[in-house]
Short mmCIF file of C-alpha atoms in Angstrom, two decimals:
data_model
loop_
_atom_site.label_atom_id
_atom_site.label_comp_id
_atom_site.label_asym_id
_atom_site.label_seq_id
_atom_site.Cartn_x
_atom_site.Cartn_y
_atom_site.Cartn_z
CA UNK A 255 -39.28 -27.98 -14.25
CA UNK A 256 -38.55 -25.17 -11.87
CA UNK A 257 -38.88 -25.39 -8.12
CA UNK A 258 -36.93 -22.20 -6.60
CA UNK A 259 -35.51 -21.87 -2.34
CA UNK A 260 -36.27 -18.38 -1.75
CA UNK A 261 -33.14 -18.25 0.44
CA UNK A 262 -30.71 -18.95 -2.93
CA UNK A 263 -30.11 -16.62 -5.80
CA UNK A 264 -32.99 -17.26 -8.34
CA UNK A 265 -31.15 -16.55 -11.23
CA UNK A 266 -28.37 -19.29 -10.47
CA UNK A 267 -31.37 -21.80 -9.62
CA UNK A 268 -32.75 -21.24 -12.75
CA UNK A 269 -29.61 -21.84 -14.47
CA UNK A 270 -28.65 -25.11 -13.03
CA UNK A 271 -31.98 -26.50 -12.93
CA UNK A 272 -32.21 -25.83 -16.75
CA UNK A 273 -28.86 -27.14 -17.32
CA UNK A 274 -29.64 -30.31 -15.19
CA UNK A 275 -32.88 -31.00 -17.26
CA UNK A 276 -31.12 -31.16 -20.69
CA UNK A 277 -28.07 -32.86 -19.72
CA UNK A 278 -30.47 -35.52 -18.74
CA UNK A 279 -32.46 -35.69 -21.42
CA UNK A 280 -35.56 -34.57 -19.72
CA UNK A 281 -35.48 -31.61 -21.96
CA UNK A 282 -34.17 -32.70 -25.45
CA UNK A 283 -32.90 -31.34 -28.76
CA UNK A 284 -35.35 -28.71 -29.97
CA UNK A 285 -37.92 -28.48 -26.76
CA UNK A 286 -38.96 -25.10 -26.24
CA UNK A 287 -38.64 -22.84 -22.95
CA UNK A 288 -40.85 -21.36 -21.62
CA UNK A 289 -41.28 -17.22 -22.57
CA UNK A 290 -39.46 -15.02 -20.16
CA UNK A 291 -42.67 -13.84 -19.13
CA UNK A 292 -44.61 -16.83 -18.93
CA UNK A 293 -41.47 -18.34 -16.76
CA UNK A 294 -41.32 -14.92 -14.67
CA UNK A 295 -45.10 -15.04 -13.76
CA UNK A 296 -44.92 -18.96 -12.58
CA UNK A 297 -41.57 -18.56 -10.37
CA UNK A 298 -42.86 -15.32 -9.25
CA UNK A 299 -39.63 -13.57 -9.53
CA UNK A 300 -39.03 -10.58 -12.30
CA UNK A 301 -38.44 -10.70 -16.13
CA UNK A 302 -34.90 -9.32 -15.19
CA UNK A 303 -33.85 -12.50 -13.41
CA UNK A 304 -35.12 -15.02 -16.42
CA UNK A 305 -33.49 -12.36 -18.95
CA UNK A 306 -30.05 -13.06 -17.07
CA UNK A 307 -30.86 -16.73 -16.63
CA UNK A 308 -31.64 -17.20 -20.06
CA UNK A 309 -28.19 -15.13 -21.16
CA UNK A 310 -26.00 -17.06 -19.16
CA UNK A 311 -27.43 -20.49 -21.21
CA UNK A 312 -27.23 -19.12 -24.36
CA UNK A 313 -23.57 -18.52 -23.26
CA UNK A 314 -22.87 -21.93 -22.40
CA UNK A 315 -24.64 -22.92 -25.79
CA UNK A 316 -27.15 -25.04 -24.16
CA UNK A 317 -30.43 -23.13 -25.76
CA UNK A 318 -30.67 -21.07 -28.95
CA UNK A 319 -33.35 -17.75 -29.43
CA UNK A 320 -35.43 -17.00 -32.36
CA UNK A 321 -36.75 -13.79 -32.80
CA UNK A 322 -40.28 -13.98 -32.59
CA UNK A 323 -39.97 -17.68 -31.81
CA UNK A 324 -39.04 -18.14 -28.51
CA UNK A 325 -36.06 -20.36 -26.99
CA UNK A 326 -34.92 -23.90 -27.87
CA UNK A 327 -32.70 -26.36 -26.40
CA UNK A 328 -29.68 -26.67 -28.73
CA UNK A 329 -27.98 -29.92 -29.83
CA UNK A 330 -24.82 -30.35 -28.83
CA UNK A 331 -21.48 -32.91 -29.30
CA UNK A 332 -21.94 -35.57 -26.82
CA UNK A 333 -25.67 -35.24 -25.62
CA UNK A 334 -27.24 -38.67 -24.83
CA UNK A 335 -23.75 -40.02 -24.65
CA UNK A 336 -20.91 -40.52 -21.86
CA UNK A 337 -19.58 -37.39 -20.88
CA UNK A 338 -16.23 -37.40 -22.18
CA UNK A 339 -13.76 -36.31 -19.55
CA UNK A 340 -11.25 -33.97 -21.07
CA UNK A 341 -7.49 -35.08 -20.89
CA UNK A 342 -5.36 -33.00 -18.34
CA UNK A 343 -2.28 -30.98 -19.50
CA UNK A 344 0.88 -32.47 -18.98
CA UNK A 345 2.56 -31.90 -15.51
CA UNK A 346 5.76 -30.87 -15.97
CA UNK A 347 8.43 -31.22 -13.16
CA UNK A 348 9.28 -28.17 -11.58
CA UNK A 349 13.18 -27.96 -12.76
CA UNK A 350 12.67 -26.24 -15.70
CA UNK A 351 11.76 -22.53 -16.16
CA UNK A 352 8.49 -24.22 -17.28
CA UNK A 353 7.88 -26.68 -15.42
CA UNK A 354 8.33 -24.28 -12.25
CA UNK A 355 6.18 -21.52 -13.78
CA UNK A 356 3.35 -24.17 -14.23
CA UNK A 357 3.25 -25.51 -11.04
CA UNK A 358 3.10 -21.60 -9.56
CA UNK A 359 0.66 -20.32 -11.81
CA UNK A 360 -1.98 -23.36 -10.71
CA UNK A 361 -3.81 -25.80 -12.24
CA UNK A 362 -1.74 -28.27 -10.70
CA UNK A 363 -1.52 -30.84 -8.71
CA UNK A 364 0.52 -29.30 -6.13
CA UNK A 365 -1.46 -28.70 -2.46
CA UNK A 366 1.76 -27.03 -0.99
CA UNK A 367 2.91 -23.98 -3.46
CA UNK A 368 6.25 -24.12 -1.57
CA UNK A 369 8.59 -23.15 -4.29
CA UNK A 370 5.95 -20.05 -5.04
CA UNK A 371 7.20 -16.72 -5.17
CA UNK A 372 3.57 -15.46 -4.68
CA UNK A 373 2.28 -14.51 -1.34
CA UNK A 374 -0.79 -16.73 -0.12
CA UNK A 375 -3.86 -16.30 -0.79
CA UNK A 376 -5.82 -15.74 2.26
CA UNK A 377 -3.14 -12.59 2.87
CA UNK A 378 -4.42 -10.79 -0.30
CA UNK A 379 -7.98 -12.02 -0.24
CA UNK A 380 -9.21 -8.45 0.55
CA UNK A 381 -7.07 -6.27 -1.86
CA UNK A 382 -9.55 -6.71 -4.74
CA UNK A 383 -12.81 -6.92 -2.93
CA UNK A 384 -16.03 -5.92 -5.18
CA UNK A 385 -16.14 -2.73 -3.16
CA UNK A 386 -12.99 -1.57 -4.20
CA UNK A 387 -13.36 -2.39 -8.02
CA UNK A 388 -16.71 -0.36 -7.38
CA UNK A 389 -14.69 2.42 -6.18
CA UNK A 390 -12.58 2.72 -8.79
CA UNK A 391 -15.17 2.57 -11.15
CA UNK A 392 -16.62 5.71 -9.49
CA UNK A 393 -14.24 7.50 -8.71
CA UNK A 394 -11.56 6.87 -11.90
CA UNK A 395 -13.81 7.66 -15.20
CA UNK A 396 -10.91 6.15 -17.35
CA UNK A 397 -11.29 2.90 -15.83
CA UNK A 398 -14.08 2.17 -19.12
CA UNK A 399 -12.00 3.94 -21.78
CA UNK A 400 -8.74 2.69 -23.80
CA UNK A 401 -5.43 3.04 -21.51
CA UNK A 402 -2.83 5.73 -23.83
CA UNK A 403 0.27 4.07 -24.49
CA UNK A 404 2.50 4.82 -21.81
CA UNK A 405 -0.33 4.34 -19.18
CA UNK A 406 -2.51 6.38 -17.70
CA UNK A 407 -1.04 10.09 -16.36
CA UNK A 408 -3.00 9.88 -13.41
CA UNK A 409 -1.86 6.21 -12.59
CA UNK A 410 1.78 6.61 -13.32
CA UNK A 411 1.45 10.13 -10.83
CA UNK A 412 0.59 8.03 -8.05
CA UNK A 413 3.13 5.24 -8.65
CA UNK A 414 5.50 8.40 -8.80
CA UNK A 415 4.10 9.93 -5.35
CA UNK A 416 4.78 6.14 -3.85
CA UNK A 417 8.07 6.01 -5.25
CA UNK A 418 9.04 9.14 -3.40
CA UNK A 419 8.01 7.64 -0.08
CA UNK A 420 10.56 4.66 -1.13
CA UNK A 421 13.60 7.92 -1.69
CA UNK A 422 12.78 7.32 -5.60
CA UNK A 423 12.38 10.80 -6.77
CA UNK A 424 11.33 9.53 -10.42
CA UNK A 425 9.04 12.08 -12.55
CA UNK A 426 5.84 10.05 -13.86
CA UNK A 427 7.19 10.99 -17.69
CA UNK A 428 9.51 8.65 -17.38
CA UNK A 429 7.64 5.94 -16.59
CA UNK A 430 5.45 3.23 -18.65
CA UNK A 431 3.30 0.86 -17.44
CA UNK A 432 3.11 -2.86 -18.27
CA UNK A 433 1.66 -5.99 -18.28
CA UNK A 434 3.43 -7.04 -15.26
CA UNK A 435 7.44 -7.00 -14.42
CA UNK A 436 7.87 -9.42 -17.35
CA UNK A 437 7.35 -7.92 -20.10
CA UNK A 438 8.71 -5.07 -18.40
CA UNK A 439 11.84 -7.37 -18.95
CA UNK A 440 10.95 -8.08 -22.04
CA UNK A 441 10.67 -4.77 -23.73
CA UNK A 442 13.82 -3.49 -21.80
CA UNK A 443 16.11 -6.22 -23.52
CA UNK A 444 14.73 -6.83 -27.26
CA UNK A 445 14.89 -2.43 -26.65
CA UNK A 446 18.63 -2.61 -25.60
CA UNK A 447 19.97 -5.71 -27.22
CA UNK A 448 20.48 -7.44 -30.13
CA UNK A 449 21.36 -11.63 -30.33
CA UNK A 450 24.98 -12.45 -29.47
CA UNK A 451 24.82 -9.70 -26.96
CA UNK A 452 26.65 -10.70 -23.75
CA UNK A 453 24.44 -9.67 -20.31
CA UNK A 454 25.91 -10.22 -16.59
CA UNK A 455 23.48 -11.86 -14.60
CA UNK A 456 23.83 -12.99 -10.63
CA UNK A 457 24.46 -16.38 -9.56
CA UNK A 458 21.87 -17.87 -8.14
CA UNK A 459 19.58 -15.27 -9.51
CA UNK A 460 16.03 -15.03 -10.87
CA UNK A 461 15.79 -17.95 -13.25
CA UNK A 462 12.87 -16.33 -15.55
CA UNK A 463 15.40 -13.65 -16.29
CA UNK A 464 18.37 -16.18 -17.25
CA UNK A 465 15.70 -17.94 -19.61
CA UNK A 466 14.45 -14.90 -21.32
CA UNK A 467 18.12 -13.71 -22.30
CA UNK A 468 18.63 -17.51 -23.80
CA UNK A 469 15.33 -17.17 -25.60
CA UNK A 470 16.44 -13.82 -27.08
CA UNK A 471 20.15 -15.38 -28.02
CA UNK A 472 22.25 -13.49 -25.52
CA UNK A 473 25.48 -14.94 -23.94
CA UNK A 474 24.48 -15.39 -20.27
CA UNK A 475 27.76 -14.05 -17.70
CA UNK A 476 27.58 -15.48 -14.07
CA UNK A 477 28.31 -13.46 -11.28
CA UNK A 478 28.31 -14.93 -8.23
CA UNK A 479 26.22 -13.27 -5.52
CA UNK A 480 27.81 -12.53 -2.11
CA UNK A 481 26.06 -11.67 0.80
CA UNK A 482 26.14 -8.05 -0.09
CA UNK A 483 25.40 -8.18 -3.63
CA UNK A 484 27.06 -9.35 -6.63
CA UNK A 485 31.09 -10.19 -6.84
CA UNK A 486 32.67 -7.18 -8.36
CA UNK A 487 35.57 -8.28 -8.44
CA UNK A 488 34.65 -11.26 -10.25
CA UNK A 489 32.11 -8.66 -12.42
CA UNK A 490 34.67 -6.11 -13.18
CA UNK A 491 36.86 -9.49 -14.55
CA UNK A 492 34.02 -10.60 -17.05
CA UNK A 493 33.78 -6.65 -18.27
CA UNK A 494 37.07 -6.16 -18.97
CA UNK A 495 36.91 -9.55 -20.90
CA UNK A 496 33.49 -9.83 -22.70
CA UNK A 497 32.36 -6.36 -22.51
CA UNK A 498 28.74 -6.75 -21.41
CA UNK A 499 25.94 -4.89 -22.50
CA UNK A 500 23.82 -4.54 -19.37
CA UNK A 501 23.67 -6.15 -16.33
CA UNK A 502 20.58 -7.41 -14.50
CA UNK A 503 20.45 -7.22 -10.71
CA UNK A 504 18.46 -7.19 -7.78
CA UNK A 505 19.28 -4.96 -4.99
CA UNK A 506 16.19 -5.40 -2.07
CA UNK A 507 15.14 -8.97 -1.26
CA UNK A 508 17.16 -10.65 -3.37
CA UNK A 509 15.29 -13.91 -5.29
CA UNK A 510 16.00 -16.45 -4.52
CA UNK A 511 18.88 -15.54 -1.13
CA UNK A 512 16.91 -12.76 0.23
CA UNK A 513 20.24 -10.64 0.51
CA UNK A 514 20.16 -7.15 0.13
CA UNK A 515 23.15 -4.86 -1.96
CA UNK A 516 24.80 -2.99 0.63
CA UNK A 517 25.47 0.67 -0.78
CA UNK A 518 28.96 -0.05 -0.64
CA UNK A 519 28.77 -2.70 -3.02
CA UNK A 520 25.98 -0.04 -5.35
CA UNK A 521 27.99 2.62 -5.39
CA UNK A 522 30.71 0.39 -6.82
CA UNK A 523 28.78 -1.24 -9.18
CA UNK A 524 27.24 1.92 -10.80
CA UNK A 525 31.35 2.93 -10.80
CA UNK A 526 32.04 -0.26 -12.64
CA UNK A 527 29.24 0.48 -15.12
CA UNK A 528 30.47 4.21 -15.91
CA UNK A 529 33.83 2.92 -16.71
CA UNK A 530 32.56 -0.40 -18.66
CA UNK A 531 29.76 1.14 -20.05
CA UNK A 532 27.01 -1.20 -20.03
CA UNK A 533 23.65 -0.80 -19.03
CA UNK A 534 21.86 -1.92 -15.70
CA UNK A 535 18.44 -3.07 -15.44
CA UNK A 536 17.42 -3.13 -11.92
CA UNK A 537 14.16 -5.69 -10.54
CA UNK A 538 12.30 -4.32 -7.77
CA UNK A 539 9.62 -6.69 -7.77
CA UNK A 540 10.15 -7.24 -3.83
CA UNK A 541 11.22 -4.10 -2.54
CA UNK A 542 8.29 -2.99 -1.05
CA UNK A 543 8.51 -5.95 1.45
CA UNK A 544 11.79 -4.53 2.89
CA UNK A 545 11.95 -3.68 6.31
CA UNK A 546 14.10 -0.64 5.63
CA UNK A 547 14.32 1.65 2.95
CA UNK A 548 17.10 0.58 1.52
CA UNK A 549 19.62 1.82 -1.03
CA UNK A 550 18.31 1.13 -4.89
CA UNK A 551 20.57 1.75 -7.63
CA UNK A 552 18.43 4.11 -9.65
CA UNK A 553 18.21 6.21 -6.39
CA UNK A 554 21.96 6.93 -6.81
CA UNK A 555 22.00 6.74 -10.61
CA UNK A 556 19.03 9.31 -11.20
CA UNK A 557 18.35 6.62 -14.24
CA UNK A 558 21.23 7.67 -16.27
CA UNK A 559 21.86 4.33 -17.41
CA UNK A 560 19.87 2.20 -15.23
CA UNK A 561 16.28 0.84 -16.05
CA UNK A 562 14.35 0.51 -13.09
CA UNK A 563 11.49 -2.34 -12.45
CA UNK A 564 8.91 -2.73 -10.16
CA UNK A 565 5.27 -4.22 -9.89
CA UNK A 566 2.16 -4.99 -8.23
CA UNK A 567 1.45 -8.58 -8.69
CA UNK A 568 3.54 -10.07 -6.08
CA UNK A 569 2.90 -7.24 -3.70
CA UNK A 570 -0.92 -6.65 -3.98
CA UNK A 571 -2.47 -9.44 -5.67
CA UNK A 572 -0.98 -11.84 -8.94
CA UNK A 573 -4.37 -11.40 -10.81
CA UNK A 574 -3.43 -7.76 -11.10
CA UNK A 575 -1.32 -7.87 -14.02
CA UNK A 576 0.92 -4.37 -13.82
CA UNK A 577 4.25 -3.02 -14.07
CA UNK A 578 6.13 -0.68 -15.09
CA UNK A 579 9.91 0.70 -15.76
CA UNK A 580 11.17 3.77 -14.86
CA UNK A 581 13.76 4.37 -18.11
CA UNK A 582 16.41 6.76 -19.26
CA UNK A 583 14.62 9.45 -21.35
CA UNK A 584 16.88 8.58 -24.72
CA UNK A 585 14.94 5.05 -24.54
CA UNK A 586 11.66 5.60 -23.19
CA UNK A 587 10.35 6.07 -26.86
CA UNK A 588 11.91 2.91 -27.74
CA UNK A 589 10.06 1.10 -25.09
CA UNK A 590 6.77 2.49 -25.53
CA UNK A 591 7.07 1.24 -29.65
CA UNK A 592 7.85 -2.11 -28.80
CA UNK A 593 4.95 -2.12 -25.97
CA UNK A 594 2.51 -0.98 -28.95
CA UNK A 595 3.61 -3.41 -31.13
CA UNK A 596 3.17 -6.21 -28.89
CA UNK A 597 0.27 -5.75 -26.86
CA UNK A 598 -1.05 -2.18 -28.44
CA UNK A 599 -1.89 -0.76 -24.92
CA UNK A 600 -2.32 -1.75 -21.20
CA UNK A 601 -5.32 -2.47 -19.16
CA UNK A 602 -7.83 0.80 -18.17
CA UNK A 603 -9.00 -0.92 -15.32
CA UNK A 604 -5.62 -2.34 -13.99
CA UNK A 605 -4.93 1.27 -13.93
CA UNK A 606 -7.77 2.61 -12.65
CA UNK A 607 -7.76 0.13 -9.83
CA UNK A 608 -4.02 0.59 -9.05
CA UNK A 609 -4.93 4.69 -8.71
CA UNK A 610 -7.31 4.70 -6.66
CA UNK A 611 -5.75 1.79 -4.24
CA UNK A 612 -2.27 3.65 -4.10
CA UNK A 613 -4.72 7.34 -3.31
CA UNK A 614 -6.69 5.84 -0.64
CA UNK A 615 -3.69 5.12 1.49
CA UNK A 616 -4.61 1.42 1.42
CA UNK A 617 -1.43 0.36 -0.17
CA UNK A 618 0.90 1.82 1.87
CA UNK A 619 -0.90 0.26 4.99
CA UNK A 620 -1.53 -3.08 3.23
CA UNK A 621 2.47 -3.15 2.87
CA UNK A 622 3.07 -2.64 6.28
CA UNK A 623 1.11 -5.80 7.56
CA UNK A 624 2.91 -8.19 5.18
CA UNK A 625 6.23 -7.08 6.46
CA UNK A 626 4.76 -8.05 9.51
CA UNK A 627 3.44 -11.54 8.96
CA UNK A 628 6.65 -11.96 6.71
CA UNK A 629 8.74 -11.52 9.31
CA UNK A 630 6.94 -13.75 11.80
CA UNK A 631 6.77 -16.79 8.97
CA UNK A 632 10.40 -16.54 8.32
CA UNK A 633 11.51 -16.47 11.71
CA UNK A 634 8.95 -20.00 12.30
CA UNK A 635 10.00 -20.88 9.33
CA UNK A 636 13.90 -20.56 10.23
CA UNK A 637 13.06 -22.78 13.22
CA UNK A 638 11.64 -25.82 11.60
CA UNK A 639 13.72 -25.99 8.82
CA UNK A 640 16.95 -26.01 11.26
CA UNK A 641 15.57 -28.12 13.59
CA UNK A 642 15.05 -30.61 10.39
CA UNK A 643 18.87 -30.37 9.22
CA UNK A 644 18.37 -27.77 6.33
CA UNK A 645 21.05 -24.75 6.54
CA UNK A 646 20.35 -21.67 5.44
CA UNK A 647 23.19 -19.63 4.87
CA UNK A 648 21.22 -16.37 4.27
CA UNK A 649 18.85 -16.80 7.44
CA UNK A 650 19.86 -13.13 8.20
CA UNK A 651 17.87 -12.50 4.98
CA UNK A 652 14.32 -10.83 4.80
CA UNK A 653 11.14 -10.80 2.74
CA UNK A 654 9.11 -14.32 0.76
CA UNK A 655 12.37 -16.40 0.10
CA UNK A 656 14.58 -18.88 2.34
CA UNK A 657 17.74 -20.33 0.36
CA UNK A 658 17.90 -23.50 2.22
CA UNK A 659 20.74 -25.71 2.02
CA UNK A 660 20.81 -29.75 1.57
CA UNK A 661 22.88 -31.98 3.15
CA UNK A 662 25.93 -33.38 1.12
CA UNK A 663 24.70 -36.45 -0.93
CA UNK A 664 20.74 -35.00 -0.94
CA UNK A 665 20.40 -33.35 -4.21
CA UNK A 666 17.60 -30.72 -5.05
CA UNK A 667 16.24 -32.48 -7.96
CA UNK A 668 15.54 -35.35 -6.45
CA UNK A 669 14.06 -33.92 -3.22
CA UNK A 670 11.46 -32.19 -6.10
CA UNK A 671 10.79 -34.83 -7.63
CA UNK A 672 10.08 -36.73 -3.46
CA UNK A 673 8.32 -33.53 -3.32
CA UNK A 674 6.15 -33.56 -6.57
CA UNK A 675 4.85 -37.15 -6.08
CA UNK A 676 3.54 -35.78 -2.42
CA UNK A 677 1.83 -33.48 -3.95
CA UNK A 678 4.17 -30.35 -2.85
CA UNK A 679 6.01 -27.80 -5.14
CA UNK A 680 9.79 -27.13 -4.49
CA UNK A 681 11.75 -25.03 -6.23
CA UNK A 682 15.43 -26.53 -7.08
CA UNK A 683 18.46 -24.54 -6.98
CA UNK A 684 19.81 -26.05 -9.86
CA UNK A 685 17.28 -23.52 -11.77
CA UNK A 686 18.19 -20.54 -10.18
CA UNK A 687 21.98 -20.73 -11.00
CA UNK A 688 23.03 -20.37 -14.93
CA UNK A 689 26.77 -21.76 -14.19
CA UNK A 690 25.22 -24.79 -13.34
CA UNK A 691 25.36 -25.19 -9.27
CA UNK A 692 22.31 -25.04 -6.73
CA UNK A 693 22.60 -29.02 -7.00
CA UNK A 694 21.92 -28.45 -2.84
CA UNK A 695 19.88 -25.66 -2.74
CA UNK A 696 16.04 -25.35 -2.88
CA UNK A 697 14.56 -21.90 -2.85
CA UNK A 698 11.70 -21.57 -0.25
CA UNK A 699 8.56 -19.78 0.63
CA UNK A 700 9.12 -18.26 3.88
CA UNK A 701 4.91 -18.70 4.45
CA UNK A 702 4.76 -22.44 3.41
CA UNK A 703 8.24 -23.22 4.73
CA UNK A 704 7.27 -24.60 7.86
CA UNK A 705 4.02 -26.74 6.74
CA UNK A 706 4.40 -30.30 8.16
CA UNK A 707 3.79 -31.97 4.71
CA UNK A 708 7.13 -29.70 3.37
CA UNK A 709 9.06 -30.80 6.85
CA UNK A 710 8.05 -34.51 6.96
CA UNK A 711 8.61 -34.26 2.65
CA UNK A 712 12.27 -33.17 3.87
CA UNK A 713 13.12 -35.59 7.09
CA UNK A 714 12.10 -38.31 4.61
CA UNK A 715 14.80 -37.51 2.22
CA UNK A 716 17.49 -36.84 5.04
CA UNK A 717 16.11 -40.37 6.94
CA UNK A 718 16.84 -41.61 3.14
CA UNK A 719 19.99 -40.32 3.01
CA UNK A 720 20.98 -41.62 6.10
CA UNK A 721 20.10 -44.80 5.53
CA UNK A 722 21.98 -44.97 2.33
CA UNK A 723 25.17 -44.10 3.96
CA UNK A 724 24.59 -47.01 6.58
CA UNK A 725 24.45 -49.36 3.66
CA UNK A 726 27.99 -47.74 1.90
CA UNK A 727 29.42 -48.05 5.68
#
């Protein structure tokens, strides 16, 4: 039954050949497999190789083990009948928060993730190489232990050192490690807010925070986002009228426009927060990709009323779900309690990996390379989109996102549907505007916006708009 190719892994060959024999019926229900020692001698491989192969077949449920008797083929539902094709999950259009998240997180029909917020896989392929994991397990013995509630001190110390390099002197005692930034947002919102509270958000702004706030029963107050930050006149008027409890803002590399809040606006914003007594939730998950250190609100405020959130999922690897929140001391215990009640603890393995990556200096070098690649990608994409007839009102921004403005008459939802049919993921501007705006905007990823398929889709939409206008003329 088994014929091994010496150039290929023996374990994989035994598993695959046994599985094929079972699926085809050559090994029927109840058939006994050779003993471990018999098969090892017959194939001239080690006993451990056969044990590993049989363990994999046991895990698949295609064989069972009987103590003292050996290994036998199991009866499985559907054996001897045509294989049933599992029904695919319904594919949502990316014009809702859930639909865009489904498209971004994979397992979908999209070949070009032009509306994603993650960096291309090829840019990150070495960040979690086996050697990295092996080194972390060897150097960080806490990797295989339960993670402390607040996160392991070694990991928090390394994050604090990295923040100090960004001119953010935050003590590690005020850091709480989380399962990515989204959990950090959720913890802060649930700690600080009650249903019915008013919350200021940027318009356009990060779509997931709008969805989280509405799910928690909050009143969302849109503040127009300008090139240099939130419109503070509107913000102040809303603060007087509604007495908001919190402001959500992105100071550097704003999502979706790519702009940065100016130091002048940052200082005045914190003065308004003090005057009207609201808290500030500062999202800085993309800040590491800024070409200059920049001015962050937490740097000015000193964690008095600012909650500062960062993450490594966007810059290092999306498979590494590790974020953190730097919080005012008076709120830290509540955040830890909420984390324990929701997830008990974090992943010590993830914390060990990020500790080792930060300690080694690799992360600093990695982010420097990412900035250079993004800058090149932005230049190429801006030129291609402009030639295509798309306007970029924030072309002087930085980072991952391009806020593309479509011509009058071409709506974001319509071209998003057209793109979806072609296997291209767009993020329509309507998702990012809590006031109902963004009908003529798309959030595009700088690394994908110059893809020929993206440009072809946009040109087709523009051509169809031109033909429509000719018919109406």
